[in-house]
Coordinates of C-alpha atoms in Angstrom, one line a residue:
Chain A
X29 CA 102.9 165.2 75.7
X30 CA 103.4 162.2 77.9
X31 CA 102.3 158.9 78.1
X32 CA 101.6 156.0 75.3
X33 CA 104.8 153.6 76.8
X34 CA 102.5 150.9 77.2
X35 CA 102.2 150.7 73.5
X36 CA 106.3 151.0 73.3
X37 CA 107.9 148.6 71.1
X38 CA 111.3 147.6 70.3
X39 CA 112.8 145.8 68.0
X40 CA 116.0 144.7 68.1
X41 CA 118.7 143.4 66.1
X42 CA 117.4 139.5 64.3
X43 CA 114.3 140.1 65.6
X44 CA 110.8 141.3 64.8
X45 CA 108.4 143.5 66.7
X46 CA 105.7 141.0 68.1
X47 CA 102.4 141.5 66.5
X48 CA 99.8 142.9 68.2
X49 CA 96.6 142.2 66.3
X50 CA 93.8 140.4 67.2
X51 CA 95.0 136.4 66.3
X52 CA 91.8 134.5 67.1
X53 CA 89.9 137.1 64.7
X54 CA 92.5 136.7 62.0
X55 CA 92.4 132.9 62.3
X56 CA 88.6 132.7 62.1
X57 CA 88.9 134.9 59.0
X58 CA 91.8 133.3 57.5
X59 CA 89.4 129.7 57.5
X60 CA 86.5 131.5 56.5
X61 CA 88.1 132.4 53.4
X62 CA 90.1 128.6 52.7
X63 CA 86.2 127.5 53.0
X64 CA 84.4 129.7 50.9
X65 CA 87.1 130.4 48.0
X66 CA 87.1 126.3 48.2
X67 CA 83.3 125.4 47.7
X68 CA 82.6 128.7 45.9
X69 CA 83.4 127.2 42.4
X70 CA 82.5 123.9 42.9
X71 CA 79.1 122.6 42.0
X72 CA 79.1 120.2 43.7
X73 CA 80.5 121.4 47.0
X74 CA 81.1 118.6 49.5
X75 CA 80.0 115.9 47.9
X76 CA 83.7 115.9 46.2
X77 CA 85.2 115.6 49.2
X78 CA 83.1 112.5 50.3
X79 CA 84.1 111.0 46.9
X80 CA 87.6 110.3 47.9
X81 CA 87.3 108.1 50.5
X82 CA 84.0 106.7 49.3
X83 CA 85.6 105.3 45.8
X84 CA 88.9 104.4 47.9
X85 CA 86.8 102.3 50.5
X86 CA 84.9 100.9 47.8
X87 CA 88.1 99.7 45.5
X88 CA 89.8 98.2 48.6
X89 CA 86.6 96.4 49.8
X90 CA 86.6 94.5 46.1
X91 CA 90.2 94.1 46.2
X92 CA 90.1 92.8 50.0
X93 CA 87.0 90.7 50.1
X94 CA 86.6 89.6 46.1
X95 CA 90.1 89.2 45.0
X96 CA 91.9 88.3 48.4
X97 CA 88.8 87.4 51.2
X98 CA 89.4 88.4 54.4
X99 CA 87.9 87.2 57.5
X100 CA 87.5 91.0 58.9
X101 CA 83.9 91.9 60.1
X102 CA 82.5 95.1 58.3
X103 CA 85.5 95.3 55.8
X104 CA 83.9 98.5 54.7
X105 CA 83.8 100.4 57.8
X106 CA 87.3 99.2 59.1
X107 CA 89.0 100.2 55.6
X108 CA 87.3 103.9 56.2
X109 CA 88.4 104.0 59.8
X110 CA 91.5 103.9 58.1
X111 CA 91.1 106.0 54.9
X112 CA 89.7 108.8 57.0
X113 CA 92.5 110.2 59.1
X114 CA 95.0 108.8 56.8
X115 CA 93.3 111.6 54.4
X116 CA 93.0 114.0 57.3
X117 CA 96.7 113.3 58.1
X118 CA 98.3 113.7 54.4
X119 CA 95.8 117.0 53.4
X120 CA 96.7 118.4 56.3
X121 CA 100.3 117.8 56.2
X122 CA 100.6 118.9 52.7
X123 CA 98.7 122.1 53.0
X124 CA 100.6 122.9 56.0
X125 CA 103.4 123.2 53.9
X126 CA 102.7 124.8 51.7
X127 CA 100.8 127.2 53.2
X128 CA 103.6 130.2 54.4
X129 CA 105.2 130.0 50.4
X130 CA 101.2 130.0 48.8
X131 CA 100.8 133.1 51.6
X132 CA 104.4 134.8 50.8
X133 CA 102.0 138.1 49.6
X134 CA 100.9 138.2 53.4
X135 CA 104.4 137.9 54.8
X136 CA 105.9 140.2 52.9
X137 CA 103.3 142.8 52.8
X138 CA 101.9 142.8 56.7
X139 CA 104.0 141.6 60.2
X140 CA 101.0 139.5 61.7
X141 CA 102.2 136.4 63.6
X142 CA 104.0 133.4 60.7
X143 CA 102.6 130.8 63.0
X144 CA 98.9 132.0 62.4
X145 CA 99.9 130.7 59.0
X146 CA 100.6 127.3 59.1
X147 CA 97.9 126.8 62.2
X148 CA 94.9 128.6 59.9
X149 CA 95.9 126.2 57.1
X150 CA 95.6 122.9 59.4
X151 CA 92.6 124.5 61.1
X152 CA 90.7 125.0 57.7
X153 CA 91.3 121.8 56.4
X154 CA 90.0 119.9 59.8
X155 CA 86.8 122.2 59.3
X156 CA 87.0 120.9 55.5
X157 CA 87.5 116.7 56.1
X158 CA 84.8 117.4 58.7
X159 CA 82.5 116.0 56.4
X160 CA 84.6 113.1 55.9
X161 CA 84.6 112.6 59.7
X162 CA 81.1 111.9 59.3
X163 CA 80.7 110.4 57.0
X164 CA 82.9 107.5 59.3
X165 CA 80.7 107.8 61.5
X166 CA 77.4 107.4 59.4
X167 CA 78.9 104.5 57.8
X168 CA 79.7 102.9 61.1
X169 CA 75.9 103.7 62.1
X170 CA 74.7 102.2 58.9
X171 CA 76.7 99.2 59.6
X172 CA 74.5 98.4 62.7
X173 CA 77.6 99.0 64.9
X174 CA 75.6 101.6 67.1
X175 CA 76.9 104.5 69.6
X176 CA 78.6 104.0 73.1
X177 CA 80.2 106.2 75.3
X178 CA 83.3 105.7 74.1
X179 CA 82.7 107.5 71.1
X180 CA 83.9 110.8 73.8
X181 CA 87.7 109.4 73.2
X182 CA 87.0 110.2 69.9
X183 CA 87.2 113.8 70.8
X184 CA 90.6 113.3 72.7
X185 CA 92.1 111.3 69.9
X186 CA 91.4 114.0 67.2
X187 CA 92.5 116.7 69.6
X188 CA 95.9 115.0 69.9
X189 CA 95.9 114.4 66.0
X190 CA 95.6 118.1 65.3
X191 CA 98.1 118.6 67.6
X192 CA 100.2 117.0 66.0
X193 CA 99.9 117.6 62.5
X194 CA 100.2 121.6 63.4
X195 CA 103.5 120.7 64.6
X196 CA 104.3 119.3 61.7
X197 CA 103.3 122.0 59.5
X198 CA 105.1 124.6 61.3
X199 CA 108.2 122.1 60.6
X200 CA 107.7 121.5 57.6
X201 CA 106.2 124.7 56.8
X202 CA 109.4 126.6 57.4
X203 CA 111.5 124.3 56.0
X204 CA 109.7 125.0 52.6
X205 CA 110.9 128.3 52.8
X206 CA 114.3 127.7 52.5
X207 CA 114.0 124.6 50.4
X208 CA 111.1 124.2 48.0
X209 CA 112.0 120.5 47.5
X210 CA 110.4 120.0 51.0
X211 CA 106.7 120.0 49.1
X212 CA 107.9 116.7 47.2
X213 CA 109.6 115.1 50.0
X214 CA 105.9 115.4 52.0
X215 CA 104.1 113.9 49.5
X216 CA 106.2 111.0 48.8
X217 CA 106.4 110.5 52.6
X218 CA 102.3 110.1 52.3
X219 CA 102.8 107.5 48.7
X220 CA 104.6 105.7 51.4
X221 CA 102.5 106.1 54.9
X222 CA 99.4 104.4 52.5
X223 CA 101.5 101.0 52.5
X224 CA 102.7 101.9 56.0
X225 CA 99.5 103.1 58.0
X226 CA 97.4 99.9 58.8
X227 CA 94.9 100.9 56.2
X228 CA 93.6 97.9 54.9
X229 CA 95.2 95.7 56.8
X230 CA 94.6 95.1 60.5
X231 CA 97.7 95.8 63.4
X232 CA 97.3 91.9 64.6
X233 CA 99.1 90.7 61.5
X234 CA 101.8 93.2 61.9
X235 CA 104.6 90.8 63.4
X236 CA 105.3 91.7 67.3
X237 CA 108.5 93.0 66.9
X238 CA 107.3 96.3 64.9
X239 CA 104.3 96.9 67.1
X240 CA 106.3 99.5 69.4
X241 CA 107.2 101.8 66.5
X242 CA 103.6 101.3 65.0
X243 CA 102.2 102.8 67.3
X244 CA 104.6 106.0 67.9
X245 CA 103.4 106.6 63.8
X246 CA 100.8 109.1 65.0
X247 CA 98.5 108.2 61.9
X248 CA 98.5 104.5 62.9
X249 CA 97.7 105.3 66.1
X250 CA 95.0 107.0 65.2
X251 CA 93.8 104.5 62.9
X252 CA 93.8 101.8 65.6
X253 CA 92.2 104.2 68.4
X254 CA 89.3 105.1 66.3
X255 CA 89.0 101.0 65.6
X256 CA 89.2 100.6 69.1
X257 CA 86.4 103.0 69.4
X258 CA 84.5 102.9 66.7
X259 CA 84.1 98.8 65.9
X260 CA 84.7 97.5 69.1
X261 CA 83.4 99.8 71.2
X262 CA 86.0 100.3 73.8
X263 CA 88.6 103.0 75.0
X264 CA 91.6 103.0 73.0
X265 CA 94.7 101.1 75.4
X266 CA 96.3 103.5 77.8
X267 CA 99.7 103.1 76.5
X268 CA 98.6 103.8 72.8
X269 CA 97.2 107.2 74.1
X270 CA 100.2 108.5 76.2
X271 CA 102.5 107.9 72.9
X272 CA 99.9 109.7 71.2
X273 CA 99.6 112.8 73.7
X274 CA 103.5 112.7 74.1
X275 CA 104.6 112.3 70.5
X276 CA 101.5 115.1 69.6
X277 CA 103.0 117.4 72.2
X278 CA 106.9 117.2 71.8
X279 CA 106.1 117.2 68.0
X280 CA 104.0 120.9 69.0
X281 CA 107.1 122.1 70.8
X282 CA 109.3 120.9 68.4
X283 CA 107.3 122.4 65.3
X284 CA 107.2 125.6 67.2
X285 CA 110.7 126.1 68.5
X286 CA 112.3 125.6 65.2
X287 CA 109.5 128.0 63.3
X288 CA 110.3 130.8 65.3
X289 CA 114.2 129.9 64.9
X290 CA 113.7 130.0 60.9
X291 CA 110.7 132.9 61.3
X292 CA 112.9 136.2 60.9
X293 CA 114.5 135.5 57.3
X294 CA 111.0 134.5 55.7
X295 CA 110.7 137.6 54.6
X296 CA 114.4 136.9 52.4
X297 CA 113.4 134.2 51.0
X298 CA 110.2 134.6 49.5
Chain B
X28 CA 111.4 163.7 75.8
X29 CA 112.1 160.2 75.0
X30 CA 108.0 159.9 75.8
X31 CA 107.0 161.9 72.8
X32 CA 109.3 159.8 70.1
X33 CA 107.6 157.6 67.6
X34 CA 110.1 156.7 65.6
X35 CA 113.5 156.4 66.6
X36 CA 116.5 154.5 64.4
X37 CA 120.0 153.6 66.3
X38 CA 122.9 152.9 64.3
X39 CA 120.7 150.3 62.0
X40 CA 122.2 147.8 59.6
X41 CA 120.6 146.2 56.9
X42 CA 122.1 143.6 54.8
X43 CA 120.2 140.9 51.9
X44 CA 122.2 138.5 50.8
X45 CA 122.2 137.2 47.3
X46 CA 120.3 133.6 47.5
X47 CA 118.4 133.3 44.5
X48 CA 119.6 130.0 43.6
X49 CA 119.4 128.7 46.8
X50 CA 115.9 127.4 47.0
X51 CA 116.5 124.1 46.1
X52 CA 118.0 121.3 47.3
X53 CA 120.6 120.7 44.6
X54 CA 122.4 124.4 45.8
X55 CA 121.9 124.3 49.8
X56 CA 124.4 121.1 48.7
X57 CA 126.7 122.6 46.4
X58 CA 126.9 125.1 48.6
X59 CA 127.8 122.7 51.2
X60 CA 130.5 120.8 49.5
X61 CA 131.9 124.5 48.3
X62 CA 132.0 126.5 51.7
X63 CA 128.7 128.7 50.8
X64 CA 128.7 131.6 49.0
X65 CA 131.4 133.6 49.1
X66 CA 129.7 136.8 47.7
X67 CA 129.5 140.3 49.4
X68 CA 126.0 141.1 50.7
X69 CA 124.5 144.1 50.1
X70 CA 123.4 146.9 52.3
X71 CA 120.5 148.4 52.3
X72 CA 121.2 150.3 55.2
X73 CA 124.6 150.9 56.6
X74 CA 124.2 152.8 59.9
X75 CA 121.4 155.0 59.5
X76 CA 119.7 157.2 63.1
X77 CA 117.5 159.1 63.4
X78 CA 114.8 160.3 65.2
X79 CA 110.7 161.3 64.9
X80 CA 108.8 163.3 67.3
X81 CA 105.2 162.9 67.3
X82 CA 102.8 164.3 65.0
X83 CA 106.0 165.0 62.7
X84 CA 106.0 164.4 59.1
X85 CA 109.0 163.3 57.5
X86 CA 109.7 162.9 54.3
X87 CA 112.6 160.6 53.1
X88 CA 114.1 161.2 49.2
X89 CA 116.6 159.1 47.4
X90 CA 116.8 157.5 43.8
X91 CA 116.1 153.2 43.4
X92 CA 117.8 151.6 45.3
X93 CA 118.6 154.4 48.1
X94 CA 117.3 151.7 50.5
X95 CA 113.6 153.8 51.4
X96 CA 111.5 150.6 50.9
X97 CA 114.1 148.8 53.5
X98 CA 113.5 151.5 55.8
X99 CA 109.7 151.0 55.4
X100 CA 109.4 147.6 55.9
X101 CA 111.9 148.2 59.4
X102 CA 109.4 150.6 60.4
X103 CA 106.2 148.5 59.3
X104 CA 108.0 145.4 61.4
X105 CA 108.2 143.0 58.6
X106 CA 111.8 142.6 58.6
X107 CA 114.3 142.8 61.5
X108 CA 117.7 145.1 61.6
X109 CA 120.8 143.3 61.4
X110 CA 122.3 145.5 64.0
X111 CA 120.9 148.7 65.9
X112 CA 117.5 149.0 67.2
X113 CA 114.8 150.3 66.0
X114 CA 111.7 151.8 68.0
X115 CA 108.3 152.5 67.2
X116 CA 105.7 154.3 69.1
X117 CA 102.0 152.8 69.0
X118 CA 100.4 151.4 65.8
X119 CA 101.5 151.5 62.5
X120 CA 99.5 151.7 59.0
X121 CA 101.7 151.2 56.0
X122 CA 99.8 152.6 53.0
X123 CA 101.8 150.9 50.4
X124 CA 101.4 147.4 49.1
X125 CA 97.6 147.6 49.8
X126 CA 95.1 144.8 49.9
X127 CA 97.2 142.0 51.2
X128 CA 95.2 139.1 51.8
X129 CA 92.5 139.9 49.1
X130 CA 91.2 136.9 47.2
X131 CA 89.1 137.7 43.6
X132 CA 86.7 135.0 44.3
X133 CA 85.4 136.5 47.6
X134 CA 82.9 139.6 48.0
X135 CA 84.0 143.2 48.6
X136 CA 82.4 143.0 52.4
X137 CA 84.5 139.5 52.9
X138 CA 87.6 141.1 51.6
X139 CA 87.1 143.7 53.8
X140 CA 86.8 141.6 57.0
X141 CA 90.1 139.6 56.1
X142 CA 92.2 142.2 55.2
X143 CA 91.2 144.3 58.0
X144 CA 92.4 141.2 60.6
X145 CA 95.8 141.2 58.4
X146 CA 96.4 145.1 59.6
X147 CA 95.8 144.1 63.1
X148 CA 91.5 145.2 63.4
X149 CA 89.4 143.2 65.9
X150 CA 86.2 142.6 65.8
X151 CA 84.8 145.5 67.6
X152 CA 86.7 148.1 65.6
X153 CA 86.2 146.4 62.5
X154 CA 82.1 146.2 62.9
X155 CA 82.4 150.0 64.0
X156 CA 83.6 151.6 61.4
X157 CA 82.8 149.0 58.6
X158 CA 80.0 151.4 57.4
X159 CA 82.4 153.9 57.0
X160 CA 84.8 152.3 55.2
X161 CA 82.5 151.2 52.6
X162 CA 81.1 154.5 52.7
X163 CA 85.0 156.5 51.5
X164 CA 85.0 153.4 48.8
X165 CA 82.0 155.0 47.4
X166 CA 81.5 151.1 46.6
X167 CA 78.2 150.2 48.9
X168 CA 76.3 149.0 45.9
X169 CA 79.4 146.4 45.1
X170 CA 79.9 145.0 48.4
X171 CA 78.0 141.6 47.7
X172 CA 79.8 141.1 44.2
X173 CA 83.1 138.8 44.3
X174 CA 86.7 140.8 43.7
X175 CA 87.3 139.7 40.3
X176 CA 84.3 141.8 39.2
X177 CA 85.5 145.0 40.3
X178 CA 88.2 147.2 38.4
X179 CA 91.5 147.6 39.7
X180 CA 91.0 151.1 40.5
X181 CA 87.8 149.9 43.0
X182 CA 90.1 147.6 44.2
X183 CA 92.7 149.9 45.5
X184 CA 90.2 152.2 46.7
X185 CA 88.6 149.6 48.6
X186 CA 92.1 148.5 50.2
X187 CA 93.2 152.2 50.8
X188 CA 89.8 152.5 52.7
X189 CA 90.8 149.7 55.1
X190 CA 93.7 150.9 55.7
X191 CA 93.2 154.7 56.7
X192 CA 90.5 153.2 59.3
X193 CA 93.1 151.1 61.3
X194 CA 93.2 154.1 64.0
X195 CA 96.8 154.4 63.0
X196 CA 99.6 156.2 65.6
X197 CA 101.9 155.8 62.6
X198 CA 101.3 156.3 58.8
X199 CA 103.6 154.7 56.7
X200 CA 103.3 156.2 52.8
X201 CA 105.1 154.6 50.1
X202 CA 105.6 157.1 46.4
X203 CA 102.1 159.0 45.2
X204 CA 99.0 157.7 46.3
X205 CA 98.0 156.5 42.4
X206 CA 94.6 155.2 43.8
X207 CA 91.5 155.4 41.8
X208 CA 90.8 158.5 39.8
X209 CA 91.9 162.3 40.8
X210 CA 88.8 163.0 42.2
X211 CA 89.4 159.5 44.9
X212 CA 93.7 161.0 44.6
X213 CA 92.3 164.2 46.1
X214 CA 90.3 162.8 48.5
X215 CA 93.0 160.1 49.9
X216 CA 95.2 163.1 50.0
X217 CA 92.7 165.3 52.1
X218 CA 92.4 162.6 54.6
X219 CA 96.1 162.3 55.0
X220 CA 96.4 165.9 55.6
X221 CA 93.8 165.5 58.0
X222 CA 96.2 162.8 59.7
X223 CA 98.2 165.2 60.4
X224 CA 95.8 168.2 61.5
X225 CA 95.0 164.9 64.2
X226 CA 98.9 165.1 65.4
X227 CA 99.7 161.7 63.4
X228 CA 102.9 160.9 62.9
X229 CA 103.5 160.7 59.0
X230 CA 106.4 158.8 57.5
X231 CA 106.2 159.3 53.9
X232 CA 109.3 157.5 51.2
X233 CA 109.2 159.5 48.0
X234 CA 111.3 160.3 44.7
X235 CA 110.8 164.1 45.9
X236 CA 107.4 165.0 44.7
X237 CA 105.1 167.9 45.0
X238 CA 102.9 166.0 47.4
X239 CA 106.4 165.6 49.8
X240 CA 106.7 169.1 50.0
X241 CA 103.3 170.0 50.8
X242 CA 102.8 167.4 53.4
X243 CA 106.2 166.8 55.4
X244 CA 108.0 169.6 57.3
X245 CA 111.2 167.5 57.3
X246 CA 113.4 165.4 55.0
X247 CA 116.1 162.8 55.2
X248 CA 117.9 162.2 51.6
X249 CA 119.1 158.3 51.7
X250 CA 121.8 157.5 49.2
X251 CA 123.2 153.8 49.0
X252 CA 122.1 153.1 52.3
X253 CA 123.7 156.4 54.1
X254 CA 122.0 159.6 55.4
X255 CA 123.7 162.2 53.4
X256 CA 121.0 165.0 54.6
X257 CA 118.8 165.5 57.5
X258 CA 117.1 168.6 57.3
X259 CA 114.2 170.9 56.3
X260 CA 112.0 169.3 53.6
X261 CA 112.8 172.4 50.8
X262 CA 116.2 172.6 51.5
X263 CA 116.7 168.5 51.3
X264 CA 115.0 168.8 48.1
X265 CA 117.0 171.3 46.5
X266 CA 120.4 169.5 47.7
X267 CA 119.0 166.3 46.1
X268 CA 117.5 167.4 42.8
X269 CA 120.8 169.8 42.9
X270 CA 123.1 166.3 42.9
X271 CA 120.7 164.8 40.2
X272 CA 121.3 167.4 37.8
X273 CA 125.1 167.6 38.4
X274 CA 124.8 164.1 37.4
X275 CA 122.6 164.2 34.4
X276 CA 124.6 166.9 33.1
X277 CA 127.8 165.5 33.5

C-alpha cells in the first residue's frame, strides 16, 4: 500500500498537529449556537438587549440636560453614539476572555484551532449588539438627522473595531488561562473606560494636550468617527482613521502572536 | 514501508507539572519572589516508540496512571510531546470523551451539526451522512427536542453516532464502549469490528478486557510511563494480569 503522504502529519516536540477541519463551518456553528442557547430562554429575546442602552441613554439625557444643561444638539442621539460601541467594545472584550476557560471542555476534548475560540466569541456577540447597532441608527433617523453617503465609513470604522477587539480577546483570552484574575482586571478596565470614552461628554472639551492619546483609545475613536458620521454627516478625519486601522491591526498581530506563544499549554491549565 | 505507517512514536516525553495553585495572581507572584516551584514534574511518558502499520489494531494495557490517556490525547493531537515526535497518518476519531461541544438547551439535529464541525466535518460530509447518523441513534423522532430532554444514554448514543461517521483513517478507543444499553454496546461494537474488516487502523487504551482481545492483534503494556511489553495481544495480557496477581498476592 502506498500513497496517503499528503495527509502526513507531524508533530513535534512543544507543538501541536495543525488542525485540519473545516474553520469557517465550525465558526458559523459555534455563533449559531452563542445565538440560539442566548434568546432561547428569554421571553423577551432582543428587546433586553435594546434595554441597556435605551435606559442608559435615557438616565444621562436627564442627568445632562435637567440637572446640568448642555448646549449639545440631539443630546439623546450623541449619548447613544457613545453608549453603543462603548457596549459593543466592553461585551465583546469581556466575553472574549472568557471564552477559551467557559470552552475548556472543547480544548481538552477535541484539537480544532484555540483561535477559533476567542474569534467565534467576538463574532457572536457583534451578530448579538447588532440590534443595538440599529437601534443607533433608528434613533439618529427619528431625530430628523437623515442618511448621507457617509454612512459607507460606518462600515470601515466597525470593521477596524472588530479587528481590534479580536485582538484583544486573543490577548486577553490566553492570559485568562494562566491567570484567572485576568476576568476582573477586564472589567474594571471597562468601570473605568465609561469615565474615560467621551460618552456623554463631547472630545472639544477634552483639553488639547490629551487629544493625541484620545484618539489612539480605539473606543474613543470610534465614538467620535460614528459622531462624525452619524450627526454631522461627514467622513471621519484622516488621521483619526489611520490610528484606528494601525492600532486595530498591530493590536491583531499582537493578539495573535502571543496566543499562539501561550496556545500549546492550554490544555495544562484547564 | 514508512508509506504504510499510521502511527509512529519516537523517543516521546511527556511531563505535567504540578500547577494547581498557580491560577491566580497571588501564586504566579509568590512564585516569583520564591524562584518558582521547585517540585519534580511528573512523567507521563518517559521515552516511549513505537510503531503502527495500517489497518493494525493495537491494544495498549496498563493500571491508572500507566500514562494510556497521555498517549491518547498525543495521538488525538490535543497536547504536544515534550521531546520526540510523534506521527500520525490521515484523520483521527477519538471515541472517548464524546459529545464535546453539546449544549442541553439546543436540539438533537443542532447538536449534531456543532459537534460534528468540533471533529473536523464540513458541510458536505456532514449533510451526507446526517441521515445516517440519526438513523444508528435510533433517535429520528427526538431530533427537534432540546438536549436536556433526552437521557444520558440517548445522549451518548447520539455523540458515539457522530463520531463513527467522521470517515476516520484513525480510531482512537478509550476503556469499554458503556454507551446506551447492550443491545446499542453490541451494535457500536459490530461497527468497530467492521472498522477494521475496512483496514482502519484501531488504537484501543484498555485495563485488558475481553473486548481487547477480540478486537486487537497486538499489545503494548505501559507501566509508569515505560513500555515494559510490546507483543502479541494474549501473551501481553497474560504477562500483565500475571504481574497483577504477583502483586495482589503479595
Amino acid at each position: 500500500m502506498s500513497g496517503g503522504a499528503s495527509s502526513y502529519t507531524k508533530t513535534m516536540a512543544n507543538r501541536r498537529r495543525p488542525w485540519t477541519g473545516d474553520s469557517l463551518f465550525l465558526i458559523h456553528n459555534l455563533i449559531l449556537k452563542d445565538i440560539k442557547v442566548r434568546y432561547r430562554n428569554m421571553s423577551l429575546g432582543v428587546l433586553w438587549s435594546l434595554l441597556n442602552p435605551l435606559v442608559m441613554m435615557t438616565v444621562l439625557w436627564f442627568v445632562f440636560t435637567k440637572i446640568y444643561p448642555n448646549r449639545i444638539p440631539h443630546f439623546a442621539a450623541f449619548v447613544l453614539c457613545g453608549i453603543v460601541p462603548y457596549n459593543v467594545f466592553t461585551i465583546c472584550w469581556l466575553s472574549g476572555t472568557t471564552s477559551i476557560v467557559e470552552n475548556a471542555g472543547i480544548v481538552k476534548r477535541v484539537p480544532v484551532d484555540r483561535a477559533i475560540i476567542p474569534l467565534a466569541s467576538v463574532l457572536g456577540n457583534c451578530v448579538h449588539m447588532s440590534a443595538q447597532i440599529a437601534l443607533l441608527l433608528l434613533l439618529v433617523l427619528a431625530t430628523g438627522l437623515g442618511m448621507n453617503r457617509n454612512w459607507v465609513w460606518l462600515i470601515v470604522i466597525w470593521g477596524l473595531a472588530i479587528a481590534f477587539i479580536t485582538g484583544l480577546s486573543l490577548l486577553f483570552s490566553a492570559f485568562n488561562v494562566y491567570v484567572r484574575d485576568t476576568r476582573y482586571v477586564v472589567e474594571s478596565v471597562n468601570v473605568v473606560l465609561f469615565w474615560l470614552v467621551p460618552i456623554f461628554y463631547p472630545f472639544s472639551i477634552v483639553p488639547s494636550q490629551y487629544h493625541e492619546i484620545y484618539q489612539l483609545n480605539p473606543v474613543a475613536a470610534l465614538v467620535l468617527a460614528s459622531r462624525n458620521i452619524l450627526l454631522e454627516g461627514v467622513a471621519p478625519p484622516a488621521s483619526l482613521l489611520i490610528k484606528l486601522a494601525l492600532s486595530s491591526i498591530l493590536m491583531l498581530f499582537l493578539g495573535l502572536l502571543v496566543f499562539r506563544k501561550l496556545e500549546p499549554r492550554f490544555y495544562n491549565y484547564l | 514501508m514508512t508509506s504504510g505507517t499510521a502511527i509512529e512514536f519516537r523517543e516521546v516525553w511527556k511531563a505535567f507539572h504540578h500547577h494547581t495553585d498557580r491560577l491566580l495572581l497571588r501564586s504566579h507572584l509568590r512564585n516569583l519572589v520564591s524562584a518558582g516551584d521547585a517540585r519534580e514534574p511528573f512523567y507521563a511518558l518517559k521515552k516511549v516508540s513505537f510503531r503502527m502499520e495500517r489497518g493494525e489494531s493495537l491494544a495498549v494495557v496498563g493500571a491508572n496512571g500507566a500514562g494510556k490517556s497521555t498517549l491518547l490525547s498525543l495521538v488525538a493531537g490535543l497536547v504536544p510531546p515534550d521531546r520526540g515526535a510523534v506521527n500520525v497518518n490521515g484523520r483521527v476519531a477519538a471515541l472517548f470523551e464524546l459529545g464535546s461541544g453539546f449544549h442541553p438547551d439546543l436540539t438533537g439535529a443542532e447538536n449534531v451539526r456543532l459537534n460534528a464541525a468540533l471533529l473536523g466535518m464540513d458541510r458536505k460530509r456532514l449533510n451526507a451522512v446526517f441521515a445516517e447518523i440519526v438513523e444508528f441513534a435510533e433517535l429520528a423522532d427526538f431530533m427537534a427536542e432540546p438536549l436536556r430532554t433526552y437521557s444520558s444514554g440517548m445522549a451518548m448514543r447520539l455523540a458515539f453516532s457522530v463520531a463513527v461517521n467522521v470517515d476516520p483513517d484513525v480510531l482512537l478507543i478509550d476503556e469499554v464502549l458503556a454507551v446506551g444499553d447492550h443491545a446499542f454496546q453490541a451494535k457500536c461494537f459490530e461497527k468497530i469490528l467492521d472498522f477494521r474488516r475496512q483496514g482502519k487502523t484501531i488504537l484501543c487504551v484498555s485495563h485488558a478486557t475481553g473486548m481487547v482481545q477480540r478486537l486487537c492483534s497486538r499489545a503494548i503494556w505501559l507501566d509508569h510511563g515505560d513500555v515494559m511489553l510490546d507483543g502479541a495481544t494474549s501473551e501481553v495480557i497474560d504477562a500483565y494480569e500475571g504481574r497483577l496477581r504477583s502483586n495482589t498476592g503479595s
